[in-house]
């Protein structure tokens, strides 16, 4: 059984693109062919990922992020 993943997904619960049930199952991201483990948000159709920059936090305590453009391939991790 293959399940289609959403075009856009975020780990931040305040985001309208957050899906806790799907994130609990385990999502992996390949960005430009390399496995990324620090992805905060992705968009397949626009071709970008938002990744955390080290341990730096903004003034509200959220991780600082940068947006990288490239080929995004989300997949469900094997259980």
GROMACS .gro file of C-alpha atoms in nm:
model
   79
    1UNK     CA    1   0.000   0.000   0.000
    2UNK     CA    2   0.153   0.331  -0.104
    3UNK     CA    3   0.036   0.652   0.049
    4UNK     CA    4   0.083   0.988  -0.116
    5UNK     CA    5   0.256   1.239   0.107
    6UNK     CA    6   0.141   1.602   0.119
    7UNK     CA    7   0.303   1.860  -0.107
    8UNK     CA    8   0.396   2.066   0.197
    9UNK     CA    9   0.455   1.960   0.558
   10UNK     CA   10   0.587   2.142   0.867
   11UNK     CA   11   0.702   2.024   1.210
   12UNK     CA   12   0.583   2.342   1.385
   13UNK     CA   13   0.242   2.277   1.548
   14UNK     CA   14   0.138   2.641   1.486
   15UNK     CA   15   0.171   2.598   1.109
   16UNK     CA   16  -0.136   2.523   0.896
   17UNK     CA   17   0.076   2.257   0.719
   18UNK     CA   18   0.140   2.057   1.038
   19UNK     CA   19   0.011   1.695   1.052
   20UNK     CA   20   0.100   1.531   1.383
   21UNK     CA   21  -0.031   1.185   1.288
   22UNK     CA   22   0.179   1.173   0.972
   23UNK     CA   23   0.491   1.301   1.149
   24UNK     CA   24   0.449   1.035   1.418
   25UNK     CA   25   0.466   0.764   1.149
   26UNK     CA   26   0.807   0.891   1.041
   27UNK     CA   27   0.890   1.101   0.735
   28UNK     CA   28   1.229   1.103   0.565
   29UNK     CA   29   1.352   1.374   0.328
   30UNK     CA   30   1.603   1.340   0.045
   31UNK     CA   31   1.721   1.682  -0.069
   32UNK     CA   32   1.928   1.688  -0.389
   33UNK     CA   33   1.995   1.316  -0.336
   34UNK     CA   34   2.125   1.351   0.022
   35UNK     CA   35   1.940   1.246   0.337
   36UNK     CA   36   1.847   1.544   0.558
   37UNK     CA   37   1.756   1.497   0.925
   38UNK     CA   38   1.714   1.861   1.032
   39UNK     CA   39   1.427   1.964   0.802
   40UNK     CA   40   1.167   2.188   0.970
   41UNK     CA   41   0.940   2.227   0.664
   42UNK     CA   42   0.937   2.123   0.299
   43UNK     CA   43   0.748   2.200  -0.022
   44UNK     CA   44   0.781   1.959  -0.314
   45UNK     CA   45   0.606   2.170  -0.583
   46UNK     CA   46   0.815   2.482  -0.509
   47UNK     CA   47   1.135   2.278  -0.455
   48UNK     CA   48   1.258   2.397  -0.116
   49UNK     CA   49   1.327   2.283   0.239
   50UNK     CA   50   1.362   2.488   0.554
   51UNK     CA   51   1.643   2.356   0.776
   52UNK     CA   52   1.761   2.449   1.124
   53UNK     CA   53   2.090   2.639   1.149
   54UNK     CA   54   2.287   2.481   1.430
   55UNK     CA   55   2.150   2.537   1.780
   56UNK     CA   56   2.077   2.906   1.727
   57UNK     CA   57   1.738   3.027   1.849
   58UNK     CA   58   1.541   3.339   1.763
   59UNK     CA   59   1.407   3.571   2.033
   60UNK     CA   60   1.091   3.361   2.073
   61UNK     CA   61   1.290   3.041   2.133
   62UNK     CA   62   1.229   2.887   1.789
   63UNK     CA   63   1.521   2.745   1.589
   64UNK     CA   64   1.672   2.978   1.329
   65UNK     CA   65   1.616   2.837   0.980
   66UNK     CA   66   1.726   2.894   0.623
   67UNK     CA   67   1.546   2.796   0.304
   68UNK     CA   68   1.737   2.587   0.049
   69UNK     CA   69   1.617   2.531  -0.307
   70UNK     CA   70   1.656   2.201  -0.488
   71UNK     CA   71   1.493   1.863  -0.550
   72UNK     CA   72   1.279   1.744  -0.257
   73UNK     CA   73   1.182   1.376  -0.220
   74UNK     CA   74   0.976   1.290   0.091
   75UNK     CA   75   0.916   0.926   0.186
   76UNK     CA   76   0.773   0.721   0.471
   77UNK     CA   77   1.040   0.559   0.686
   78UNK     CA   78   1.029   0.181   0.727
   79UNK     CA   79   0.896   0.068   1.062
   0.00000   0.00000   0.00000
